[in-house]
Amino acid sequence: MIFDFLNIQPDNARYFPAERLQLFATSILQALNVPEEHARISADALVSANLRGVDTHGIINLLEYTPMILDGSYTIPQEIRVIRESESTALMSNGNGLGFVGGVYAMRLAIQKAWETGSGQVVICDGRHIGMAAYFSMMALEHDMIGITYTNGSRSVRPILGARTRLGTNPLAFAAPAGKQRPFVLDMATSTVAGRKIELAHNLGVPIPEGWAVDYKGHPITKPPLKRSDAWAQNPLGNTLVQGGHKGYGLAVMIDIMTGVLSGGGYGANMSFGQNYTWVMALDISRIRPVDEFKQMMDDMIIELHSTPPEEGAEQVLVAGDPEADTQVLRMKTGVPFHYDQVKKLNELAASLKVDGLH
Ligand SMILES: NC(=O)c1ccc[n+]([C@@H]2O[C@H](COP(=O)([O-])OP(=O)(O)OC[C@H]3O[C@@H](n4cnc5c(N)ncnc54)[C@H](O)[C@@H]3O)[C@@H](O)[C@H]2O)c1
C-alpha cells in the first residue's frame, strides 16, 4: 500500500505464503459450488492483488462475495457467453457470476483477436466486481501486447461541482511491456482513491486526508464513513475544480461510456453495489513497430524518468507499477501480511463452510 498510514503494522500481522492463500481462496469458492477452474481463476486474481500490495482488493473480499453468492445475487455456476462478435470486437456475458472469470475470459478473447487482427476489444454487459483492474491488463504483457482495462461501478463519487454521488470509482488499468526495465502498469481509480481505502481507514480507525471525500454540502471530511450514503461522496481525481477535478470527473464518465453505455449494462447512477461492467483491449505492438525497438524506447523513457532529481524529502522518482512490483518481490519472500482481525474473520468464514482455515 503506497500510503503508510493504511499499512498493516508487522506487530499486528501474520504472514502467509501466496500458495497457501491461493489454496484457501480456491477452497472457499469451491465450497460455494464455484467450479474448480473458475475458483482457481478468481483465487489467482485475488492473491495477485495481495502479492502486489493491493490488499483492499485481495482475498479479504471473500467476506463480501460469500453472502452475495449465498443469497443468490451471484449466479453460480456462471455461463460465459459471447453475445455478438466481429473480427476485432465482442460483447460478452459474464453470466452474472464472479467478475474475475468474465474479466479473464474477455482478455483472453481480446488477445486472440489481437493476434488475428492487430487489436481486440471485448466488453462485458453483466459483470461483477473484478477487483484489481491491472490483473487483466497485465495478461497482455507476456504476448508483447499493450493491455487496457476499464470498469465502472455503482455510485460513490460526485461529479465536479455536485453534492451527491452519481459515478463509480471507475478505474483504468494500462500495462505496457518494457525490455530490461519492468513493465509500466498504471492502475488507478478515477476518484482520488479507491473506495475500499476509505473503508480500510474506517476499519483501522485512522482519519483520511482532506480531499478524498466531502459531506453532502461539498465540504471536505476527514472522518472516514463506513457505508455509502447521500451524506457524503468521494471526490473525483483532482478533488476541486481549481485542482483539476473536472478531469477526473471526465475520465470517470468516459469509462462509464466505454463499459456500461457501450455494453448496454448501465452507468454508475443506475448500478447496484458490486456490479462492474468491464471493457478490455489488447494491442499487438508488432503490428505497429518491431517489438524490440518499442521495448528499447520504453527502457530509455523509464530510465530517464527514474533519473529525475527527486524533490526535497523524496527518495526517488518512480513510474507506475514500481511500488506494486517491489511489494511483490518482497512478499514472495516474506509472505502476505494480514491483520490478526482479518485472519480471525477469514477463519470464521472457512469454519462456516467447513473448509481448512489459514493456520
Ligand atoms: N473493481 C473496482 O470496482 C475498482 C474500483 C476502484 C479501484 N479499483 C482498484 O483499486 C486499486 C487501487 O486504486 P487506487 O486508485 O487507489 O490506486 P493507487 O493510488 O494506490 O495507485 C495508482 C497508480 O499509481 C502508481 N503509483 C503509486 N505511487 C507512485 C509513484 N510514486 N510514482 C508513480 N506512480 C505511482 C501505482 O503503481 C498505480 O499504478 C487498483 O487496483 C484499482 O484497479 C477497483
Coordinates of C-alpha atoms in Angstrom, one line a residue, residues 12-341:
N12 CA -0.3 -6.9 14.3
A13 CA 0.3 -9.2 11.4
R14 CA 0.5 -12.8 10.4
Y15 CA 2.2 -13.7 7.2
F16 CA 1.0 -16.3 4.7
P17 CA 2.7 -17.6 1.5
A18 CA 0.9 -17.0 -1.8
E19 CA 0.4 -20.7 -2.4
R20 CA -1.4 -21.1 0.9
L21 CA -3.7 -18.1 0.1
Q22 CA -4.4 -19.5 -3.3
L23 CA -5.4 -22.9 -1.9
F24 CA -7.5 -21.1 0.8
A25 CA -9.4 -18.9 -1.6
T26 CA -9.9 -21.7 -4.1
S27 CA -11.3 -24.0 -1.3
I28 CA -13.7 -21.3 -0.1
L29 CA -15.1 -20.7 -3.6
Q30 CA -15.4 -24.4 -4.3
A31 CA -17.3 -24.8 -1.1
L32 CA -19.7 -22.3 -2.5
N33 CA -20.2 -24.5 -5.6
V34 CA -17.9 -22.5 -7.8
P35 CA -16.4 -24.9 -10.5
E36 CA -12.8 -25.6 -9.9
E37 CA -11.5 -23.6 -13.0
H38 CA -13.5 -20.5 -12.0
A39 CA -12.4 -20.8 -8.4
R40 CA -8.8 -21.0 -9.4
I41 CA -9.0 -18.0 -11.8
S42 CA -10.7 -15.9 -9.1
A43 CA -8.3 -17.0 -6.4
D44 CA -5.3 -16.1 -8.6
A45 CA -6.7 -12.6 -9.3
L46 CA -7.3 -12.0 -5.6
V47 CA -3.9 -13.4 -4.4
S48 CA -2.2 -11.4 -7.1
A49 CA -3.7 -8.3 -5.6
N50 CA -2.4 -9.3 -2.2
L51 CA 1.1 -10.0 -3.6
R52 CA 1.2 -6.6 -5.2
G53 CA 0.2 -4.8 -2.0
V54 CA -3.3 -4.0 -3.3
D55 CA -4.7 -5.7 -0.2
T56 CA -8.1 -3.8 -0.4
H57 CA -8.8 -5.9 -3.5
G58 CA -7.3 -9.2 -2.2
I59 CA -8.8 -12.3 -0.6
I60 CA -10.3 -10.3 2.3
N61 CA -13.1 -9.6 -0.2
L62 CA -14.2 -13.2 0.1
L63 CA -16.0 -11.9 3.2
E64 CA -18.1 -9.7 0.9
Y65 CA -18.6 -12.1 -2.0
T66 CA -19.7 -15.1 0.1
P67 CA -23.0 -13.7 1.4
M68 CA -23.8 -12.4 -2.1
I69 CA -23.2 -15.8 -3.5
L70 CA -25.2 -17.5 -0.8
D71 CA -28.2 -15.1 -1.2
G72 CA -28.2 -15.6 -5.0
S73 CA -27.0 -12.2 -6.0
Y74 CA -24.3 -14.1 -8.0
T75 CA -25.3 -16.8 -10.4
I76 CA -23.1 -19.9 -9.6
P77 CA -22.0 -21.7 -11.7
Q78 CA -21.9 -18.9 -14.3
E79 CA -22.0 -19.3 -18.0
I80 CA -19.6 -17.1 -20.0
R81 CA -21.1 -16.4 -23.4
V82 CA -20.2 -14.3 -26.5
I83 CA -23.4 -12.4 -27.4
R84 CA -22.1 -10.6 -30.5
E85 CA -18.7 -10.7 -32.3
S86 CA -16.7 -9.2 -35.1
E87 CA -13.1 -9.9 -36.1
S88 CA -11.8 -7.4 -33.6
T89 CA -14.7 -6.8 -31.1
A90 CA -17.0 -8.8 -28.9
L91 CA -19.8 -8.2 -26.5
M92 CA -19.7 -10.9 -23.7
S93 CA -22.0 -12.0 -20.9
N94 CA -20.4 -12.9 -17.6
G95 CA -23.4 -14.9 -16.7
N96 CA -23.9 -12.7 -13.5
G97 CA -21.1 -14.7 -11.9
L98 CA -17.7 -13.9 -10.5
G99 CA -16.3 -10.9 -12.2
F100 CA -12.7 -12.3 -12.3
V101 CA -13.9 -15.1 -14.6
G102 CA -15.5 -12.8 -17.1
G103 CA -12.5 -10.5 -17.0
V104 CA -10.1 -13.2 -17.7
Y105 CA -12.2 -14.8 -20.5
A106 CA -12.7 -11.3 -22.0
M107 CA -8.9 -10.5 -22.0
R108 CA -8.1 -14.0 -23.4
L109 CA -10.5 -13.3 -26.3
A110 CA -9.1 -9.8 -26.8
I111 CA -5.6 -11.2 -27.0
Q112 CA -6.7 -13.8 -29.5
K113 CA -8.4 -11.2 -31.7
A114 CA -5.2 -9.0 -31.4
W115 CA -3.2 -11.9 -32.8
E116 CA -5.5 -12.2 -35.7
T117 CA -6.3 -8.6 -36.5
G118 CA -3.8 -6.4 -34.5
S119 CA -6.1 -5.4 -31.7
G120 CA -9.1 -6.9 -29.8
Q121 CA -11.7 -5.2 -27.7
V122 CA -14.2 -7.1 -25.5
V123 CA -16.9 -5.5 -23.4
I124 CA -18.9 -7.3 -20.7
C125 CA -22.6 -6.3 -20.1
D126 CA -23.4 -8.0 -16.8
G127 CA -20.2 -8.1 -14.8
R128 CA -19.5 -8.2 -11.1
H129 CA -16.6 -6.9 -9.1
I130 CA -13.3 -7.5 -10.9
G131 CA -11.0 -6.3 -8.0
M132 CA -7.6 -5.1 -9.1
A133 CA -8.1 -4.0 -12.8
A134 CA -4.3 -4.4 -13.5
Y135 CA -4.6 -8.2 -13.3
F136 CA -6.5 -8.3 -16.7
S137 CA -4.3 -5.6 -18.5
M138 CA -1.1 -7.4 -17.4
M139 CA -2.3 -10.6 -19.1
A140 CA -1.3 -8.9 -22.4
L141 CA 2.3 -8.4 -21.4
E142 CA 3.5 -11.9 -21.9
H143 CA 2.3 -11.7 -25.5
D144 CA 4.2 -8.4 -26.1
M145 CA 0.9 -6.6 -26.3
I146 CA -0.4 -3.5 -24.5
G147 CA -3.4 -4.3 -22.3
I148 CA -6.1 -1.8 -21.2
T149 CA -9.0 -2.4 -18.8
Y150 CA -11.8 0.0 -17.8
T151 CA -14.5 -0.9 -15.4
N152 CA -17.4 1.1 -13.9
G153 CA -19.2 0.7 -10.7
S154 CA -22.2 1.8 -8.6
R155 CA -22.3 5.4 -7.4
S156 CA -19.9 6.6 -4.7
V157 CA -18.2 9.6 -6.4
R158 CA -19.6 13.1 -7.0
P159 CA -19.4 14.8 -10.4
I160 CA -17.4 18.0 -10.0
L161 CA -19.5 20.8 -8.5
G162 CA -22.0 18.2 -7.4
A163 CA -23.0 17.5 -3.8
R164 CA -24.3 13.9 -4.4
T165 CA -22.8 10.7 -5.8
R166 CA -23.5 9.8 -9.4
L167 CA -20.4 7.9 -10.5
G168 CA -18.4 4.8 -9.5
T169 CA -14.7 4.9 -8.7
N170 CA -14.3 3.7 -12.3
P171 CA -10.7 2.5 -12.5
L172 CA -8.5 2.2 -15.6
A173 CA -5.5 -0.1 -15.9
F174 CA -2.9 0.3 -18.6
A175 CA 0.0 -2.2 -19.0
A176 CA 2.8 -1.8 -21.5
P177 CA 5.9 -4.1 -21.7
A178 CA 9.5 -2.9 -21.4
G179 CA 12.8 -4.6 -22.2
K180 CA 15.2 -4.7 -19.2
Q181 CA 13.0 -2.4 -17.2
R182 CA 9.8 -3.5 -15.5
P183 CA 6.6 -3.0 -17.4
F184 CA 4.7 0.2 -17.0
V185 CA 1.5 -0.6 -15.1
L186 CA -0.8 2.3 -14.3
D187 CA -3.8 1.0 -12.3
M188 CA -5.9 3.8 -10.8
A189 CA -9.4 4.7 -9.7
T190 CA -10.6 7.9 -11.4
S191 CA -11.6 9.0 -7.9
T192 CA -8.9 10.4 -5.6
V193 CA -8.6 6.9 -4.1
A194 CA -10.3 3.5 -4.4
G195 CA -13.4 3.5 -2.2
R196 CA -12.0 0.5 -0.3
K197 CA -9.2 2.7 1.0
I198 CA -11.8 4.8 2.8
E199 CA -13.4 1.6 4.2
L200 CA -10.0 0.4 5.4
A201 CA -9.2 3.8 7.1
H202 CA -12.6 3.4 8.9
N203 CA -11.7 -0.1 10.0
L204 CA -8.3 1.0 11.2
G205 CA -9.8 4.0 13.0
V206 CA -7.5 6.5 11.2
P207 CA -8.6 9.8 9.6
I208 CA -8.5 10.2 5.8
P209 CA -6.6 13.1 4.2
E210 CA -8.6 16.2 3.3
G211 CA -9.5 15.9 -0.4
W212 CA -10.6 12.3 -0.5
A213 CA -14.3 12.9 0.4
V214 CA -16.8 15.6 1.1
D215 CA -20.1 15.9 3.0
Y216 CA -23.5 16.5 1.4
K217 CA -22.7 20.2 1.0
G218 CA -19.4 19.6 -0.6
H219 CA -17.2 20.4 2.4
P220 CA -14.2 18.2 3.0
I221 CA -14.4 15.4 5.6
T222 CA -11.6 13.6 7.3
K223 CA -13.6 11.1 9.4
P224 CA -14.0 8.0 7.1
P225 CA -17.6 6.8 6.8
L226 CA -18.1 3.1 6.6
K227 CA -21.2 2.8 4.5
R228 CA -22.2 4.6 1.3
S229 CA -25.0 7.2 1.8
D230 CA -26.2 10.5 0.5
A231 CA -24.5 12.2 3.5
W232 CA -21.1 12.1 1.8
A233 CA -19.3 11.5 -1.5
Q234 CA -15.9 10.6 -2.7
N235 CA -14.1 13.2 -4.9
P236 CA -13.2 12.7 -8.5
L237 CA -9.4 12.6 -9.1
G238 CA -8.3 16.2 -8.6
N239 CA -10.9 16.9 -5.8
T240 CA -11.9 20.5 -6.7
L241 CA -12.4 22.4 -10.0
V242 CA -9.2 24.5 -9.4
Q243 CA -7.2 21.4 -8.8
G244 CA -8.4 19.7 -12.0
G245 CA -11.3 17.7 -10.5
H246 CA -13.2 18.2 -13.8
K247 CA -10.7 16.0 -15.5
G248 CA -11.1 13.1 -13.0
Y249 CA -14.8 13.5 -13.5
G250 CA -14.5 13.5 -17.2
L251 CA -12.4 10.3 -17.1
A252 CA -15.0 8.6 -14.9
V253 CA -17.8 9.4 -17.4
M254 CA -15.6 8.3 -20.3
I255 CA -15.2 4.9 -18.6
D256 CA -18.9 4.7 -17.9
I257 CA -19.5 5.2 -21.6
M258 CA -16.9 2.6 -22.7
T259 CA -18.2 0.0 -20.2
G260 CA -21.8 0.4 -19.2
V261 CA -23.2 2.5 -22.0
L262 CA -21.4 0.7 -24.8
S263 CA -22.3 -2.8 -23.4
G264 CA -25.9 -1.7 -22.5
G265 CA -25.3 -2.8 -18.9
G266 CA -25.8 0.6 -17.4
Y267 CA -24.0 3.6 -15.9
G268 CA -22.9 4.3 -12.4
A269 CA -26.1 6.1 -11.2
N270 CA -28.3 3.1 -12.0
M271 CA -26.0 0.3 -11.0
S272 CA -26.2 -1.8 -7.8
F273 CA -23.4 -2.3 -5.3
G274 CA -20.9 -5.0 -6.6
Q275 CA -21.6 -4.6 -10.3
N276 CA -18.7 -3.9 -12.6
Y277 CA -19.2 -3.6 -16.4
T278 CA -15.8 -4.0 -18.0
W279 CA -14.1 -3.2 -21.3
V280 CA -10.7 -4.7 -22.1
M281 CA -8.4 -4.2 -25.1
A282 CA -5.2 -5.9 -26.3
L283 CA -3.0 -4.2 -28.9
D284 CA -0.3 -6.2 -30.7
I285 CA 2.7 -3.9 -30.7
S286 CA 4.4 -5.8 -33.6
R287 CA 1.6 -4.6 -36.0
I288 CA 2.8 -1.0 -35.4
R289 CA 6.6 -1.3 -35.0
P290 CA 9.2 -4.0 -34.1
V291 CA 8.7 -5.1 -30.5
D292 CA 12.4 -4.9 -29.6
E293 CA 12.5 -1.3 -30.7
F294 CA 9.4 -0.5 -28.8
K295 CA 10.8 -2.1 -25.6
Q296 CA 14.2 -0.3 -26.0
M297 CA 12.4 3.0 -26.2
M298 CA 10.3 2.1 -23.2
D299 CA 13.5 1.3 -21.3
D300 CA 15.1 4.6 -22.3
M301 CA 12.0 6.5 -21.2
I302 CA 11.7 4.7 -17.8
I303 CA 15.4 5.2 -17.1
E304 CA 15.0 8.9 -17.9
L305 CA 12.1 9.2 -15.6
H306 CA 13.8 7.3 -12.8
S307 CA 16.8 9.6 -13.1
T308 CA 14.8 12.8 -12.4
P309 CA 16.3 14.6 -9.4
P310 CA 13.8 13.9 -6.5
E311 CA 12.1 16.7 -4.7
E312 CA 13.3 17.5 -1.2
G313 CA 12.4 14.7 1.2
A314 CA 11.7 12.2 -1.5
E315 CA 13.9 9.2 -2.2
Q316 CA 13.4 8.6 -5.9
V317 CA 11.1 9.2 -8.8
L318 CA 9.1 6.1 -9.7
V319 CA 6.9 5.1 -12.6
A320 CA 3.5 3.4 -12.3
G321 CA 3.8 -0.2 -11.4
D322 CA 7.1 0.2 -9.4
P323 CA 5.5 0.2 -5.9
E324 CA 3.5 -2.9 -6.7
A325 CA 6.4 -4.8 -8.4
D326 CA 8.6 -4.0 -5.4
T327 CA 6.0 -5.3 -3.0
Q328 CA 5.5 -8.4 -5.0
V329 CA 9.3 -9.2 -4.8
L330 CA 9.2 -8.6 -1.0
R331 CA 6.1 -10.6 -0.4
M332 CA 7.3 -13.6 -2.4
K333 CA 9.9 -13.8 0.3
T334 CA 8.1 -12.8 3.5
G335 CA 4.5 -13.9 2.6
V336 CA 1.5 -11.6 2.6
P337 CA 0.7 -9.8 5.9
F338 CA -2.8 -10.0 7.3
H339 CA -4.1 -8.2 10.4
Y340 CA -5.0 -10.6 13.3
D341 CA -8.6 -9.5 13.0

